[in-house]
């Protein structure tokens, strides 16, 4: 599958944006694509593939609605419908309200779960590569400590996110 990464990525993005997959099936697709990504030897191609595949999850997290939800406790309580239920308990019987809260939560949870799952799988695969992973780059010292990152991790070490 590695020679056809761009076609695979395009098709996966089409499936993920179609809205026809259940969250569980989306997760299975992300797991499959994570396995494909681990087979890519070139770190730049691998990171581009992963970024391309995860673009939908990242786009979901970047929406104003999710950003407001994760910005504060009150925002999260409102996003999950808890504030509204506290003010008006009868809204739990409103089918439209329940559907919106359920859908919003599912989108946010699935997106965060996809990022975590793919990140963990990629980290596990990197540990199995020669030299315990990708060749590390030394970015100098900060407060006397030596910071090392894998080249396709970006500026934040995956261990800091775990």
PDB file of C-alpha atoms in Angstrom:
ATOM      1  CA  UNK A   1       0.000   0.000   0.000  1.00  0.00           C
ATOM      2  CA  UNK A   2       2.918   2.356   0.579  1.00  0.00           C
ATOM      3  CA  UNK A   3       3.391   3.208  -3.134  1.00  0.00           C
ATOM      4  CA  UNK A   4      -0.228   4.379  -3.279  1.00  0.00           C
ATOM      5  CA  UNK A   5      -0.240   6.629  -0.213  1.00  0.00           C
ATOM      6  CA  UNK A   6      -1.734   9.661  -1.948  1.00  0.00           C
ATOM      7  CA  UNK A   7      -4.604   7.661  -3.444  1.00  0.00           C
ATOM      8  CA  UNK A   8      -5.198   5.902  -0.125  1.00  0.00           C
ATOM      9  CA  UNK A   9      -5.145   9.211   1.715  1.00  0.00           C
ATOM     10  CA  UNK A  10      -7.568  10.829  -0.735  1.00  0.00           C
ATOM     11  CA  UNK A  11      -9.979   7.906  -0.518  1.00  0.00           C
ATOM     12  CA  UNK A  12      -9.775   7.797   3.280  1.00  0.00           C
ATOM     13  CA  UNK A  13     -10.482  11.532   3.496  1.00  0.00           C
ATOM     14  CA  UNK A  14     -13.458  11.107   1.166  1.00  0.00           C
ATOM     15  CA  UNK A  15     -14.847   8.331   3.381  1.00  0.00           C
ATOM     16  CA  UNK A  16     -14.226  10.288   6.575  1.00  0.00           C
ATOM     17  CA  UNK A  17     -15.885  13.469   5.275  1.00  0.00           C
ATOM     18  CA  UNK A  18     -18.858  11.638   3.758  1.00  0.00           C
ATOM     19  CA  UNK A  19     -20.591  11.350   7.110  1.00  0.00           C
ATOM     20  CA  UNK A  20     -21.650   7.819   6.236  1.00  0.00           C
ATOM     21  CA  UNK A  21     -19.320   6.055   8.660  1.00  0.00           C
ATOM     22  CA  UNK A  22     -20.214   5.457  12.276  1.00  0.00           C
ATOM     23  CA  UNK A  23     -17.661   6.684  14.847  1.00  0.00           C
ATOM     24  CA  UNK A  24     -16.589   3.064  15.447  1.00  0.00           C
ATOM     25  CA  UNK A  25     -15.972   2.495  11.730  1.00  0.00           C
ATOM     26  CA  UNK A  26     -14.058   5.766  11.542  1.00  0.00           C
ATOM     27  CA  UNK A  27     -11.863   4.549  14.391  1.00  0.00           C
ATOM     28  CA  UNK A  28     -11.229   1.260  12.599  1.00  0.00           C
ATOM     29  CA  UNK A  29     -10.235   3.186   9.473  1.00  0.00           C
ATOM     30  CA  UNK A  30      -7.834   5.355  11.502  1.00  0.00           C
ATOM     31  CA  UNK A  31      -6.309   2.245  13.051  1.00  0.00           C
ATOM     32  CA  UNK A  32      -5.793   0.742   9.599  1.00  0.00           C
ATOM     33  CA  UNK A  33      -4.235   3.952   8.305  1.00  0.00           C
ATOM     34  CA  UNK A  34      -1.963   4.062  11.365  1.00  0.00           C
ATOM     35  CA  UNK A  35      -0.701   0.599  10.450  1.00  0.00           C
ATOM     36  CA  UNK A  36      -0.051   1.778   6.900  1.00  0.00           C
ATOM     37  CA  UNK A  37       1.800   4.833   8.213  1.00  0.00           C
ATOM     38  CA  UNK A  38       4.143   2.673  10.273  1.00  0.00           C
ATOM     39  CA  UNK A  39       5.253   0.929   7.079  1.00  0.00           C
ATOM     40  CA  UNK A  40       6.438   4.200   5.532  1.00  0.00           C
ATOM     41  CA  UNK A  41      10.207   4.474   5.991  1.00  0.00           C
ATOM     42  CA  UNK A  42      10.662   8.092   4.927  1.00  0.00           C
ATOM     43  CA  UNK A  43       9.897  10.312   7.973  1.00  0.00           C
ATOM     44  CA  UNK A  44       8.694  13.228   5.835  1.00  0.00           C
ATOM     45  CA  UNK A  45       6.322  11.050   3.787  1.00  0.00           C
ATOM     46  CA  UNK A  46       5.088   9.395   6.977  1.00  0.00           C
ATOM     47  CA  UNK A  47       4.395  12.687   8.759  1.00  0.00           C
ATOM     48  CA  UNK A  48       2.690  14.142   5.669  1.00  0.00           C
ATOM     49  CA  UNK A  49       0.494  11.053   5.355  1.00  0.00           C
ATOM     50  CA  UNK A  50      -0.477  11.146   9.027  1.00  0.00           C
ATOM     51  CA  UNK A  51      -1.194  14.884   8.897  1.00  0.00           C
ATOM     52  CA  UNK A  52      -3.296  14.417   5.777  1.00  0.00           C
ATOM     53  CA  UNK A  53      -5.286  11.545   7.281  1.00  0.00           C
ATOM     54  CA  UNK A  54      -5.854  13.331  10.601  1.00  0.00           C
ATOM     55  CA  UNK A  55      -6.860  16.632   8.992  1.00  0.00           C
ATOM     56  CA  UNK A  56     -10.589  15.955   9.532  1.00  0.00           C
ATOM     57  CA  UNK A  57     -10.117  15.226  13.231  1.00  0.00           C
ATOM     58  CA  UNK A  58      -7.971  18.325  13.642  1.00  0.00           C
ATOM     59  CA  UNK A  59     -10.489  20.430  11.723  1.00  0.00           C
ATOM     60  CA  UNK A  60     -13.237  19.204  14.086  1.00  0.00           C
ATOM     61  CA  UNK A  61     -11.208  20.173  17.136  1.00  0.00           C
ATOM     62  CA  UNK A  62     -10.443  23.594  15.647  1.00  0.00           C
ATOM     63  CA  UNK A  63     -14.113  24.548  15.291  1.00  0.00           C
ATOM     64  CA  UNK A  64     -15.231  27.501  17.399  1.00  0.00           C
ATOM     65  CA  UNK A  65     -17.779  25.320  19.198  1.00  0.00           C
ATOM     66  CA  UNK A  66     -15.200  22.768  20.378  1.00  0.00           C
ATOM     67  CA  UNK A  67     -12.638  25.467  21.166  1.00  0.00           C
ATOM     68  CA  UNK A  68     -15.182  27.219  23.403  1.00  0.00           C
ATOM     69  CA  UNK A  69     -16.017  23.896  25.042  1.00  0.00           C
ATOM     70  CA  UNK A  70     -12.433  23.090  25.969  1.00  0.00           C
ATOM     71  CA  UNK A  71     -11.552  26.658  26.950  1.00  0.00           C
ATOM     72  CA  UNK A  72     -13.317  26.515  30.314  1.00  0.00           C
ATOM     73  CA  UNK A  73     -15.288  24.312  32.645  1.00  0.00           C
ATOM     74  CA  UNK A  74     -18.431  26.369  32.037  1.00  0.00           C
ATOM     75  CA  UNK A  75     -17.947  26.023  28.287  1.00  0.00           C
ATOM     76  CA  UNK A  76     -17.624  22.245  28.583  1.00  0.00           C
ATOM     77  CA  UNK A  77     -20.684  21.993  30.829  1.00  0.00           C
ATOM     78  CA  UNK A  78     -22.677  24.011  28.317  1.00  0.00           C
ATOM     79  CA  UNK A  79     -21.325  22.020  25.359  1.00  0.00           C
ATOM     80  CA  UNK A  80     -22.393  18.767  27.011  1.00  0.00           C
ATOM     81  CA  UNK A  81     -25.841  20.181  27.863  1.00  0.00           C
ATOM     82  CA  UNK A  82     -25.352  19.983  31.614  1.00  0.00           C
ATOM     83  CA  UNK A  83     -25.854  23.723  32.181  1.00  0.00           C
ATOM     84  CA  UNK A  84     -29.059  23.708  30.172  1.00  0.00           C
ATOM     85  CA  UNK A  85     -30.418  20.695  32.063  1.00  0.00           C
ATOM     86  CA  UNK A  86     -29.593  22.337  35.385  1.00  0.00           C
ATOM     87  CA  UNK A  87     -31.551  25.420  34.335  1.00  0.00           C
ATOM     88  CA  UNK A  88     -34.431  23.518  32.691  1.00  0.00           C
ATOM     89  CA  UNK A  89     -34.672  19.774  33.447  1.00  0.00           C
ATOM     90  CA  UNK A  90     -37.467  19.350  30.892  1.00  0.00           C
ATOM     91  CA  UNK A  91     -34.992  19.844  28.021  1.00  0.00           C
ATOM     92  CA  UNK A  92     -33.842  16.234  28.447  1.00  0.00           C
ATOM     93  CA  UNK A  93     -37.087  15.181  26.803  1.00  0.00           C
ATOM     94  CA  UNK A  94     -36.527  17.517  23.846  1.00  0.00           C
ATOM     95  CA  UNK A  95     -35.421  15.202  21.046  1.00  0.00           C
ATOM     96  CA  UNK A  96     -33.654  17.976  19.104  1.00  0.00           C
ATOM     97  CA  UNK A  97     -31.651  19.072  22.164  1.00  0.00           C
ATOM     98  CA  UNK A  98     -30.617  15.501  23.011  1.00  0.00           C
ATOM     99  CA  UNK A  99     -29.589  14.789  19.418  1.00  0.00           C
ATOM    100  CA  UNK A 100     -27.480  17.979  19.215  1.00  0.00           C
ATOM    101  CA  UNK A 101     -25.687  17.288  22.508  1.00  0.00           C
ATOM    102  CA  UNK A 102     -25.079  13.657  21.551  1.00  0.00           C
ATOM    103  CA  UNK A 103     -23.741  14.572  18.115  1.00  0.00           C
ATOM    104  CA  UNK A 104     -21.524  17.379  19.456  1.00  0.00           C
ATOM    105  CA  UNK A 105     -20.042  15.119  22.125  1.00  0.00           C
ATOM    106  CA  UNK A 106     -19.501  12.296  19.646  1.00  0.00           C
ATOM    107  CA  UNK A 107     -17.631  14.581  17.222  1.00  0.00           C
ATOM    108  CA  UNK A 108     -15.381  16.020  19.932  1.00  0.00           C
ATOM    109  CA  UNK A 109     -14.707  12.692  21.662  1.00  0.00           C
ATOM    110  CA  UNK A 110     -14.066  10.839  18.395  1.00  0.00           C
ATOM    111  CA  UNK A 111     -11.666  13.499  17.148  1.00  0.00           C
ATOM    112  CA  UNK A 112      -9.648  13.540  20.364  1.00  0.00           C
ATOM    113  CA  UNK A 113      -9.688   9.740  20.532  1.00  0.00           C
ATOM    114  CA  UNK A 114      -8.471   9.462  16.935  1.00  0.00           C
ATOM    115  CA  UNK A 115      -5.553  11.797  17.599  1.00  0.00           C
ATOM    116  CA  UNK A 116      -4.600   9.905  20.741  1.00  0.00           C
ATOM    117  CA  UNK A 117      -4.926   6.478  19.144  1.00  0.00           C
ATOM    118  CA  UNK A 118      -2.941   7.332  16.030  1.00  0.00           C
ATOM    119  CA  UNK A 119      -0.292   9.121  18.100  1.00  0.00           C
ATOM    120  CA  UNK A 120       0.161   6.156  20.425  1.00  0.00           C
ATOM    121  CA  UNK A 121       0.341   3.674  17.551  1.00  0.00           C
ATOM    122  CA  UNK A 122       2.938   5.815  15.774  1.00  0.00           C
ATOM    123  CA  UNK A 123       4.980   6.156  18.958  1.00  0.00           C
ATOM    124  CA  UNK A 124       4.930   2.382  19.515  1.00  0.00           C
ATOM    125  CA  UNK A 125       6.029   1.784  15.926  1.00  0.00           C
ATOM    126  CA  UNK A 126       8.803   4.367  16.221  1.00  0.00           C
ATOM    127  CA  UNK A 127      10.225   2.542  19.244  1.00  0.00           C
ATOM    128  CA  UNK A 128      10.631  -0.612  17.127  1.00  0.00           C
ATOM    129  CA  UNK A 129      12.721   1.136  14.504  1.00  0.00           C
ATOM    130  CA  UNK A 130      16.530   0.982  14.620  1.00  0.00           C
ATOM    131  CA  UNK A 131      18.060   3.111  17.372  1.00  0.00           C
ATOM    132  CA  UNK A 132      14.817   2.957  19.380  1.00  0.00           C
ATOM    133  CA  UNK A 133      12.931   4.969  16.786  1.00  0.00           C
ATOM    134  CA  UNK A 134      13.765   7.620  14.278  1.00  0.00           C
ATOM    135  CA  UNK A 135      17.172   9.249  14.540  1.00  0.00           C
ATOM    136  CA  UNK A 136      16.797  11.852  17.236  1.00  0.00           C
ATOM    137  CA  UNK A 137      17.729  15.452  16.732  1.00  0.00           C
ATOM    138  CA  UNK A 138      19.297  17.430  19.538  1.00  0.00           C
ATOM    139  CA  UNK A 139      17.751  20.890  19.676  1.00  0.00           C
ATOM    140  CA  UNK A 140      20.158  22.297  22.228  1.00  0.00           C
ATOM    141  CA  UNK A 141      19.902  22.828  25.937  1.00  0.00           C
ATOM    142  CA  UNK A 142      17.199  24.468  27.971  1.00  0.00           C
ATOM    143  CA  UNK A 143      18.080  24.982  31.618  1.00  0.00           C
ATOM    144  CA  UNK A 144      20.983  22.582  31.236  1.00  0.00           C
ATOM    145  CA  UNK A 145      18.763  19.783  29.878  1.00  0.00           C
ATOM    146  CA  UNK A 146      19.147  18.298  26.461  1.00  0.00           C
ATOM    147  CA  UNK A 147      15.859  18.203  24.516  1.00  0.00           C
ATOM    148  CA  UNK A 148      15.455  15.453  21.979  1.00  0.00           C
ATOM    149  CA  UNK A 149      12.556  15.083  19.589  1.00  0.00           C
ATOM    150  CA  UNK A 150      11.823  12.723  16.756  1.00  0.00           C
ATOM    151  CA  UNK A 151      11.924  14.675  13.479  1.00  0.00           C
ATOM    152  CA  UNK A 152       8.260  14.017  12.676  1.00  0.00           C
ATOM    153  CA  UNK A 153       6.980  14.930  16.148  1.00  0.00           C
ATOM    154  CA  UNK A 154       7.220  18.659  15.587  1.00  0.00           C
ATOM    155  CA  UNK A 155       8.020  21.048  18.417  1.00  0.00           C
ATOM    156  CA  UNK A 156       6.192  19.027  21.117  1.00  0.00           C
ATOM    157  CA  UNK A 157       7.546  15.702  22.298  1.00  0.00           C
ATOM    158  CA  UNK A 158       4.933  12.908  22.187  1.00  0.00           C
ATOM    159  CA  UNK A 159       5.809  11.970  25.772  1.00  0.00           C
ATOM    160  CA  UNK A 160       4.677  15.434  26.897  1.00  0.00           C
ATOM    161  CA  UNK A 161       1.267  14.763  25.361  1.00  0.00           C
ATOM    162  CA  UNK A 162       0.813  11.283  26.838  1.00  0.00           C
TER     163      UNK A 162
END
